[in-house]
Tab-separated table of C-alpha atoms in Angstrom:
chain	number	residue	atom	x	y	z
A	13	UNK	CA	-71.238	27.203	-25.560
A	14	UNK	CA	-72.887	28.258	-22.516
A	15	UNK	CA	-76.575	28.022	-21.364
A	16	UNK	CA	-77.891	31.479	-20.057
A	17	UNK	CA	-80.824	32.790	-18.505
A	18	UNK	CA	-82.238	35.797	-18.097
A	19	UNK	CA	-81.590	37.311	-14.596
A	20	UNK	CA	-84.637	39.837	-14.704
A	21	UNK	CA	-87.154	36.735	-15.984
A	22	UNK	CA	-85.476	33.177	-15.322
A	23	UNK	CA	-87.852	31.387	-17.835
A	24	UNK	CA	-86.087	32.838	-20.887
A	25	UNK	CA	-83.183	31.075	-21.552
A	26	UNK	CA	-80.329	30.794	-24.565
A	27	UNK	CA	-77.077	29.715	-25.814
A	28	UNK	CA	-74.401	31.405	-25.963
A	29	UNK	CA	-71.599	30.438	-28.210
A	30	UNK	CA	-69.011	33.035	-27.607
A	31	UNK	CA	-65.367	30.404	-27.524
A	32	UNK	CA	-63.520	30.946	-24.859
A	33	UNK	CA	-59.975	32.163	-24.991
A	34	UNK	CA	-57.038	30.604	-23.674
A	35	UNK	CA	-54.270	32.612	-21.989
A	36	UNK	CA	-50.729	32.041	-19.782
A	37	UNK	CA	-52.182	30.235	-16.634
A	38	UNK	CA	-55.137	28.972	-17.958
A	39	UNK	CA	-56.484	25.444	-18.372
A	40	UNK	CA	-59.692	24.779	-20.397
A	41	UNK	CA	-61.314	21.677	-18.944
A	42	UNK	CA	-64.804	20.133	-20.417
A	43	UNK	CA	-67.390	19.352	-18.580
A	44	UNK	CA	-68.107	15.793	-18.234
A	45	UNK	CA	-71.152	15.878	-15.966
A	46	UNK	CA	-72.957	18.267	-13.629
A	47	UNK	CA	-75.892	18.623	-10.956
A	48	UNK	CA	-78.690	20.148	-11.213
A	49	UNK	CA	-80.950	20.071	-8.891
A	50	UNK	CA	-83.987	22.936	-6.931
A	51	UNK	CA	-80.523	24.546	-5.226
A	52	UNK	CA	-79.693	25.414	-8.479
A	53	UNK	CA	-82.918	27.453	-8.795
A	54	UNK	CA	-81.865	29.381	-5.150
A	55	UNK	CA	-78.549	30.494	-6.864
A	56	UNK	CA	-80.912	32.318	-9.970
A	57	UNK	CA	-82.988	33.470	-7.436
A	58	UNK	CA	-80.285	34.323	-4.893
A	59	UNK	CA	-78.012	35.671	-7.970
A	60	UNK	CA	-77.524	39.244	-7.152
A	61	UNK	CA	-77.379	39.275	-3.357
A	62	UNK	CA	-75.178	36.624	-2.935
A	63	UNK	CA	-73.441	37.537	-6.122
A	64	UNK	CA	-73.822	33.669	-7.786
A	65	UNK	CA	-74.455	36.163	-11.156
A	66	UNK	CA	-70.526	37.577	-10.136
A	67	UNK	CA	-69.056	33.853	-10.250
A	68	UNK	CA	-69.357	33.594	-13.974
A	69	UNK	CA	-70.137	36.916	-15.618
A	70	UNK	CA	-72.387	37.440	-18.983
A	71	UNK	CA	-73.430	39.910	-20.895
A	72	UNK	CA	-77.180	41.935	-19.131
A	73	UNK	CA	-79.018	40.772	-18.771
A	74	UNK	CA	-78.414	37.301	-19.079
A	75	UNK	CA	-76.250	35.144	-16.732
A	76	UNK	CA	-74.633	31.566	-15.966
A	77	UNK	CA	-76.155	29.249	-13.252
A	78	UNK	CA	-73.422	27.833	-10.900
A	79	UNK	CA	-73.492	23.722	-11.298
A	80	UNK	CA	-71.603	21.638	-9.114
A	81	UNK	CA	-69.650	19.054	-11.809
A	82	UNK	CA	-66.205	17.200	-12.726
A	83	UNK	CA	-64.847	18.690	-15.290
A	84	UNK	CA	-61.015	17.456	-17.300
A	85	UNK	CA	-58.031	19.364	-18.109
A	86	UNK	CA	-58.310	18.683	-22.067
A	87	UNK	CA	-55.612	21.860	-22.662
A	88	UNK	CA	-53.289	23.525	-20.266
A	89	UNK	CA	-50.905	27.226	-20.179
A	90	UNK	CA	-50.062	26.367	-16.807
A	91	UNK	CA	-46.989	24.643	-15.698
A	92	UNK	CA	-48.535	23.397	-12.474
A	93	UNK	CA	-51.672	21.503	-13.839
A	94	UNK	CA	-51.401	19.089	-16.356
A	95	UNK	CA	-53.651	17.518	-19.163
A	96	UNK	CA	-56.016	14.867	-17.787
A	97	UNK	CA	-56.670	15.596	-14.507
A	98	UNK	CA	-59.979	15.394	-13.291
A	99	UNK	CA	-61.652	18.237	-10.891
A	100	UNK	CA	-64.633	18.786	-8.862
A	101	UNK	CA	-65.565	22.292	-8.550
A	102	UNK	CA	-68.186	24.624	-9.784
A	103	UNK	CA	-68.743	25.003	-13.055
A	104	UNK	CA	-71.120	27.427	-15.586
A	105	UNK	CA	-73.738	24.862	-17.422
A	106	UNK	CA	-71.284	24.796	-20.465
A	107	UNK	CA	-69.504	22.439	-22.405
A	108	UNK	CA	-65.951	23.828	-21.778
A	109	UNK	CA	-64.865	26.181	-19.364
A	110	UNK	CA	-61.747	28.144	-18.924
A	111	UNK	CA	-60.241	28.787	-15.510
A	112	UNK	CA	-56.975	31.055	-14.815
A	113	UNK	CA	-55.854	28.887	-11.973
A	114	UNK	CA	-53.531	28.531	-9.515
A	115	UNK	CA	-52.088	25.432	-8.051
A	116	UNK	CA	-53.409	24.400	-4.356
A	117	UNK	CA	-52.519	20.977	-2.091
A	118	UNK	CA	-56.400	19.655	-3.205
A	119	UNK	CA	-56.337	20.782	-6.639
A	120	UNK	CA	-56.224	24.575	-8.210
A	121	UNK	CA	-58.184	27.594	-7.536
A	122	UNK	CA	-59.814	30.425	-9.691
A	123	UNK	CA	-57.861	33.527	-9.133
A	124	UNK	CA	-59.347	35.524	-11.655
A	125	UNK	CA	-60.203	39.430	-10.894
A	126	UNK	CA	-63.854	38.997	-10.860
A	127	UNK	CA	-63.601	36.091	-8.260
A	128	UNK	CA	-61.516	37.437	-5.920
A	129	UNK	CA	-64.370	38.501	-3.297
A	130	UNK	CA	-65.874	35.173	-3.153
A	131	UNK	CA	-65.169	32.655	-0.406
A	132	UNK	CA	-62.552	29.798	-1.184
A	133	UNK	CA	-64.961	26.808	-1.067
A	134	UNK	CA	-66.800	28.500	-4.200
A	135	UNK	CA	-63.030	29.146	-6.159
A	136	UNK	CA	-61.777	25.528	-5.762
A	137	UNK	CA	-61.165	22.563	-7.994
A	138	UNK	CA	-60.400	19.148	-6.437
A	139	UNK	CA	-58.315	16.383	-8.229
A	140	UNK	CA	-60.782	13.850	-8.156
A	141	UNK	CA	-59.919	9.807	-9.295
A	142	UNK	CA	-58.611	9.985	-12.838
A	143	UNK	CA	-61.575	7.502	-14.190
A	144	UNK	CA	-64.863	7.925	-12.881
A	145	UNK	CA	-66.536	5.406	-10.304
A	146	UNK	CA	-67.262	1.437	-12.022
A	147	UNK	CA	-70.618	2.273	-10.695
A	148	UNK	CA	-71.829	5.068	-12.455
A	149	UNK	CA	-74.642	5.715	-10.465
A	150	UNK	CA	-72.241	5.927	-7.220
A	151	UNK	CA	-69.997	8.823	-9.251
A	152	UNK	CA	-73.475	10.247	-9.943
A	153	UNK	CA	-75.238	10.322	-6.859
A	154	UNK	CA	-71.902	11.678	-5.146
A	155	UNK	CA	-72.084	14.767	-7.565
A	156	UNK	CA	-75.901	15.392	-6.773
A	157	UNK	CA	-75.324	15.201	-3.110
A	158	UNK	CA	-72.169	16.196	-2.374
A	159	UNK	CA	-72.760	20.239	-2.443
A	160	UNK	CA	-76.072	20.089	-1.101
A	161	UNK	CA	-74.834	17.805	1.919
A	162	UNK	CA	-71.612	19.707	3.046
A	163	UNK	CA	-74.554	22.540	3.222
A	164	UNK	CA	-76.549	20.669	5.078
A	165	UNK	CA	-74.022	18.904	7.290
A	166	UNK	CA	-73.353	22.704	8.129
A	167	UNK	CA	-76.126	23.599	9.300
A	168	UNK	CA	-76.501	20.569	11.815
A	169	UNK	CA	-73.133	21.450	12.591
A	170	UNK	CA	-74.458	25.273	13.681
A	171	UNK	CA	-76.964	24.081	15.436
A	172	UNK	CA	-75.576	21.993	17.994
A	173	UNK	CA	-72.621	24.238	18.121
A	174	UNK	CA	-75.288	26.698	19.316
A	175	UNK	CA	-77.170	23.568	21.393
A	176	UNK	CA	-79.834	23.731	19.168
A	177	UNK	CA	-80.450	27.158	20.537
A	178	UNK	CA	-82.341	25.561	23.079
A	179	UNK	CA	-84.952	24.135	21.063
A	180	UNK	CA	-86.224	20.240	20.889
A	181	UNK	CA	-87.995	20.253	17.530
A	182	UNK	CA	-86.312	21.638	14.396
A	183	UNK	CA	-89.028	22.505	11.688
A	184	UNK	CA	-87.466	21.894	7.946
A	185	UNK	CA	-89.249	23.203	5.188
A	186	UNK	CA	-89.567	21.970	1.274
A	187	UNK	CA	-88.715	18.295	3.432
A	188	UNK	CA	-88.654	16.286	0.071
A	189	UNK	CA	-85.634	19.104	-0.916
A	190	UNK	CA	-82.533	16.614	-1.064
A	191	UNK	CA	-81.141	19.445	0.953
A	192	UNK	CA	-83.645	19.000	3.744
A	193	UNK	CA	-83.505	15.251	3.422
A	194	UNK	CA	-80.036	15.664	4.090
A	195	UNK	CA	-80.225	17.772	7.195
A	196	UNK	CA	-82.894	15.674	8.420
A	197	UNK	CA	-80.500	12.297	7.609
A	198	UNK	CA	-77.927	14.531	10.013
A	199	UNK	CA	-80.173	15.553	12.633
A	200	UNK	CA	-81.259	11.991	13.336
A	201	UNK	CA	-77.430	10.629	13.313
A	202	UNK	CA	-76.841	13.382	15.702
A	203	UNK	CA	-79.853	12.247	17.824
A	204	UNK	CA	-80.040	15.739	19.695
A	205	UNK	CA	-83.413	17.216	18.647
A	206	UNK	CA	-86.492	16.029	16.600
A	207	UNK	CA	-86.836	16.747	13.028
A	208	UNK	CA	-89.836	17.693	11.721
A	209	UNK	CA	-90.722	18.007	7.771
A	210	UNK	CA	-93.064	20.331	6.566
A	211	UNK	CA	-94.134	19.319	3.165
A	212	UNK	CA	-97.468	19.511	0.466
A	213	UNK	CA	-100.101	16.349	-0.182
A	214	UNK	CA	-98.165	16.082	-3.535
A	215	UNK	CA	-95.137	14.680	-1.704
A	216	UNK	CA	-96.927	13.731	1.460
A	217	UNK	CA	-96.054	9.721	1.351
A	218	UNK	CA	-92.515	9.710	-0.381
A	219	UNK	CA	-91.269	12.016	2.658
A	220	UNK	CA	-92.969	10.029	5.361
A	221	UNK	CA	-91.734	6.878	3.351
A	222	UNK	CA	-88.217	8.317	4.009
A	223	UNK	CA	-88.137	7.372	7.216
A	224	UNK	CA	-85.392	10.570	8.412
A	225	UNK	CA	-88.299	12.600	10.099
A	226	UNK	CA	-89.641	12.098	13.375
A	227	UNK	CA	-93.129	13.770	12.185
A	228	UNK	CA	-94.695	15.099	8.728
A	229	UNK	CA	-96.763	18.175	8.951
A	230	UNK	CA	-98.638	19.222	5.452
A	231	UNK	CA	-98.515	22.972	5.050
A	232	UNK	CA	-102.336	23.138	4.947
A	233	UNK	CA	-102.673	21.249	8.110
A	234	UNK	CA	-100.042	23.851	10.185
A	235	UNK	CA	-102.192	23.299	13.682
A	236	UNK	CA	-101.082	19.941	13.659
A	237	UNK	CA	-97.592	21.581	14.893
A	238	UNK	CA	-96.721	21.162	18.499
A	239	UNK	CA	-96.501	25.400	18.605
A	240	UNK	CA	-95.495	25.607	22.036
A	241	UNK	CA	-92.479	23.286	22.153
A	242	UNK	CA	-89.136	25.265	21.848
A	243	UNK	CA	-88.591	25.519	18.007
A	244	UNK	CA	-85.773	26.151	15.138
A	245	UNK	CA	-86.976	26.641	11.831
A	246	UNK	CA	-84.490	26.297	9.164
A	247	UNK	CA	-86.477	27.258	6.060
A	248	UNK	CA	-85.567	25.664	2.360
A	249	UNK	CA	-88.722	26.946	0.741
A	250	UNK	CA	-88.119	30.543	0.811
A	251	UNK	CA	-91.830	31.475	0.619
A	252	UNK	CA	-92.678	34.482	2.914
A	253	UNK	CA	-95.715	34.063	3.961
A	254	UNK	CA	-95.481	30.516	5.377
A	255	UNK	CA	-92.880	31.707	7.126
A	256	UNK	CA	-94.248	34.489	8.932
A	257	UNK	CA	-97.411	32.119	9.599
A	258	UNK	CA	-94.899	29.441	11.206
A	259	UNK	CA	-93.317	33.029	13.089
A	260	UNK	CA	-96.939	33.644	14.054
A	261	UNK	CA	-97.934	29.995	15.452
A	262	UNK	CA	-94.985	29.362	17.202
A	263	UNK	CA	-94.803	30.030	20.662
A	264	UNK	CA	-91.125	29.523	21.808
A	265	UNK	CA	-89.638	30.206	18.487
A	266	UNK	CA	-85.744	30.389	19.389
A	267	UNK	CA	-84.407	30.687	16.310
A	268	UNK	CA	-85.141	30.912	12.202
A	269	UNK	CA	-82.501	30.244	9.832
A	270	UNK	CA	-83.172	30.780	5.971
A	271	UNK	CA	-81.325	28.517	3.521
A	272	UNK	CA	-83.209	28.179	0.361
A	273	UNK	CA	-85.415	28.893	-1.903
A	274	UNK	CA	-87.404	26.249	-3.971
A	275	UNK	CA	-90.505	27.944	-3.241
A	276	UNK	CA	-90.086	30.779	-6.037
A	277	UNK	CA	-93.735	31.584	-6.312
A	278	UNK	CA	-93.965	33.264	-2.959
A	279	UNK	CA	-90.635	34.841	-2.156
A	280	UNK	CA	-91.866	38.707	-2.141
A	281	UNK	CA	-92.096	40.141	0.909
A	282	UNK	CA	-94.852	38.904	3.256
A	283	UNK	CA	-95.043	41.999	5.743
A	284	UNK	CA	-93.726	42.025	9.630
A	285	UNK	CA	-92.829	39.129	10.680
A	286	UNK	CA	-92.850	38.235	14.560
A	287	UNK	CA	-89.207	37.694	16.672
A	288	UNK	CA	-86.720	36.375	16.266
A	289	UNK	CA	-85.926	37.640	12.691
A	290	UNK	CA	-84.994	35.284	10.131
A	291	UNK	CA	-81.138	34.736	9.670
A	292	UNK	CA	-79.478	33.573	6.382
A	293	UNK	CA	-77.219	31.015	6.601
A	294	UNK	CA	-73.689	31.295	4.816
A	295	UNK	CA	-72.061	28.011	4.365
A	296	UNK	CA	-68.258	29.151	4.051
A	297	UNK	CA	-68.757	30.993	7.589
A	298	UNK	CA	-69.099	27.915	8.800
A	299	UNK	CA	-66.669	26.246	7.140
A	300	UNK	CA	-64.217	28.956	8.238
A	301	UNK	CA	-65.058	28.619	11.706
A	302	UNK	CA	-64.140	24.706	11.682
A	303	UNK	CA	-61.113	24.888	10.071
A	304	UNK	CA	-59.686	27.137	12.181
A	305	UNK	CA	-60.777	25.294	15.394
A	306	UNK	CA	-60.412	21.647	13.897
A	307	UNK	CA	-57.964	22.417	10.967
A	308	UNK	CA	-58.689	21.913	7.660
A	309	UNK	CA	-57.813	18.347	7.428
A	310	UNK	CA	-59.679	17.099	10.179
A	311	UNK	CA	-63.269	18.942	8.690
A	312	UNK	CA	-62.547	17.189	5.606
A	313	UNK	CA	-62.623	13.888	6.832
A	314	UNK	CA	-65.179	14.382	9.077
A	315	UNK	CA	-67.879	15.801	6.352
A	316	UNK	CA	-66.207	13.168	4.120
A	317	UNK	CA	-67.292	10.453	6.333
A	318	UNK	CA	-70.925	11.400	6.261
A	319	UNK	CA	-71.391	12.310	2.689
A	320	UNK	CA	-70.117	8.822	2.235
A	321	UNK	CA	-72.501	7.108	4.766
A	322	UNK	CA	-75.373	9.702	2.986
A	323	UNK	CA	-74.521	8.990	-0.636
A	324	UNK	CA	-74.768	5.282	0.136
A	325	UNK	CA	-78.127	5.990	2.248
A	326	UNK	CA	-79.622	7.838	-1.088
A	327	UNK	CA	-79.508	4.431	-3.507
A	328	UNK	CA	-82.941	3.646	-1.878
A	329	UNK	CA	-84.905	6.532	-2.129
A	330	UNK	CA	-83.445	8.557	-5.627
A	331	UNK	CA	-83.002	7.314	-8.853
A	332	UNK	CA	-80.821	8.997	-11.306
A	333	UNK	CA	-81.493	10.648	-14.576
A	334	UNK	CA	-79.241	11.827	-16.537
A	335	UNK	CA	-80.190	14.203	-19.715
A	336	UNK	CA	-77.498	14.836	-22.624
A	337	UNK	CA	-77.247	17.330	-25.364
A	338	UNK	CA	-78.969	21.214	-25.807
A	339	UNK	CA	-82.259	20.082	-25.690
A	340	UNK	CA	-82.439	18.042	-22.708
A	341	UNK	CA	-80.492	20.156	-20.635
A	342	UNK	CA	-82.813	23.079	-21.546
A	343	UNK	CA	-85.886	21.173	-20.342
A	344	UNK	CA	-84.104	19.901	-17.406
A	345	UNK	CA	-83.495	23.858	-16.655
A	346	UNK	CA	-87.136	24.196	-17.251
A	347	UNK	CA	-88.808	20.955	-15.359
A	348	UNK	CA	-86.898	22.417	-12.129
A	349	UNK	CA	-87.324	25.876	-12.645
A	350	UNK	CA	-91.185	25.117	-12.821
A	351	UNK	CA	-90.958	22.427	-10.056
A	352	UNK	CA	-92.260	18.954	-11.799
A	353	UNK	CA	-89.124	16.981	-10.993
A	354	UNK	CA	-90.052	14.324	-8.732
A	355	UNK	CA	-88.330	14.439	-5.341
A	356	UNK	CA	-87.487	10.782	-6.066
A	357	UNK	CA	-85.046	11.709	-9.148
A	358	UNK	CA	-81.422	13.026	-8.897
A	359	UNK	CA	-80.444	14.859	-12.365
A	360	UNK	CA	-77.482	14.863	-14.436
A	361	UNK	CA	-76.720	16.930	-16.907
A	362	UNK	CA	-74.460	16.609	-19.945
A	363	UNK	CA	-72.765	18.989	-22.611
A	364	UNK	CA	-70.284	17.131	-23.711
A	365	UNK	CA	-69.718	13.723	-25.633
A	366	UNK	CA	-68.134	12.480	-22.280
A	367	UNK	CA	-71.112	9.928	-21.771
């Protein structure tokens, strides 16, 4: 079965129970456990220009959410990959998903037609432990952060790469986003620039309580923004017209980057905004870049290293919920999509009798 939304109005939902079918090559693996988290959201949003909708097709006009998960080899038609393996990859929200794979030195890859244009990262599977973590939570928070973080650690990684473009503040949007906290956590290991979170009243004291931002500015109190210091915004939020306010305000602007968008209410188009004009970050770009200056190994262990030191840095400040069967996972889709999960809470979904 797989949960579906529809692409033209993401609040109408269903399942679909078309069974997948087998064939030479394939392994079907179920889906222990996946993520789900406001990125989620930025895929639906993000579906057809970034082609998230291509990754796991559906019938129009309804289409399959990418979710970061481990799923198991429970049945396999290919000689490489055996029953029982465990794999990290991404997954549709489903209970068992079919992949026509082909064996790789970390795991398999998705080779099928319709996947062929997207970047590696997003086609591979990772053999993963074959039991999960004695500490739950660990194996938990690992899956919640781990996608979000690389993106994150990626974007630190641009930045000084680019010497911060010049700038000593970097102004992070949506700041209680566990993809801002974790380019905040980076930015202050890196110690290069100040990071400084833009967030509502709502969430005012659990991102100052963080501790991983040098300064909390409220949207609604915008002035309080040092505009003439030399700036980078790298904006989560995705809404339009803060943005070209924060274009407006700042006086030595040097560069905007545009990563997500959890703020879904104000994405249309907010007119002209002033220079420099907003660039989108793609992950595997820079991913590509490192491995061929660092090789491939060498990235690994280095992103590796800090999602570990992160992961362990997240028991204080998120606690994780997990929510099994249809019904929960539907209004876990729906608490997201409407943005009434507390910052504070990591979620897990579940399809399958795996928990």
């Amino acid at each position: 079965m797989y949960f579906e939304i529809d692409r033209t109005s993401h609040a109408n939902w269903q399942w679909n129970e078309t069974p997948p079918e087998l064939k030479d090559g394939d392994v079907a693996l179920d889906l222990e456990a996946f993520a789900f988290t406001a990125n989620n959201i930025s895929y639906a949003v993000a579906g057809d220009m970034l082609d998230y909708w291509g990754f796991f097709p559906a019938n129009a006009p309804w289409g399959r959410v990418p979710v970061m998960g481990y799923g198991r080899v429970v049945e396999s038609r290919n000689a490489d990959i055996e029953v029982g393996g465990r794999y990290f990859g991404f997954y549709p929200m489903t209970d068992r998903h079919i992949v026509a794979a082909e064996n790789s030195s970390s795991g398999f890859r998705d080779i099928a037609p319709y996947r062929a244009n997207h970047a590696s990262v997003y086609r591979s599977f990772d053999l993963q432990p074959s039991e999960a973590s004695a500490e739950p939570d660990t194996d938990h928070r690992t899956l919640l952060l781990r996608g979000l973080f690389i993106t994150s650690w990626l974007v630190d990684d641009f930045l000084a790469d680019s010497d911060m473009f010049g700038a000593n503040q970097v102004l992070i949007t949506s700041a209680s986003s566990k993809t801002s906290i974790a380019l905040a956590h980076s930015l202050r290991r890196r110690g290069q620039t100040t990071a400084v979170g833009l967030t509502s009243e709502r969430n005012r004291a659990f991102v100052e309580g963080l501790g991983l931002y040098d300064a909390v500015v409220l949207y609604d109190d915008l002035d309080a923004l040092d505009h003439r210091a030399p700036s980078v915004i790298v904006d989560m939020a995705g809404n339009q017209t803060l943005k070209a306010d924060l274009h407006a305000r700042l006086a030595d602007l040097r560069y905007s980057c545009s990563v997500g968008a959890t703020h879904r209410e104000n994405l249309d188009d907010a007119g002209e905004i002033a220079a420099p004009a907003p660039e989108f970050f793609f992950a595997p770009t820079q991913i590509q870049k490192r491995s061929q200056e660092w090789g491939a190994e060498i990235l690994n262990e280095r992103m590796g290293a800090a999602l570990e030191e992160f992961v362990a840095d997240a028991e204080r400040w998120m606690t994780v919920a997990v929510s099994a069967g249809r019904d929960a996972v539907a209004e876990l889709y729906m608490s997201t999509l409407a943005g009434e999960v507390s910052p504070a809470v990591g979620q897990i979904g579940v399809l399958t009798a795996a928990e």
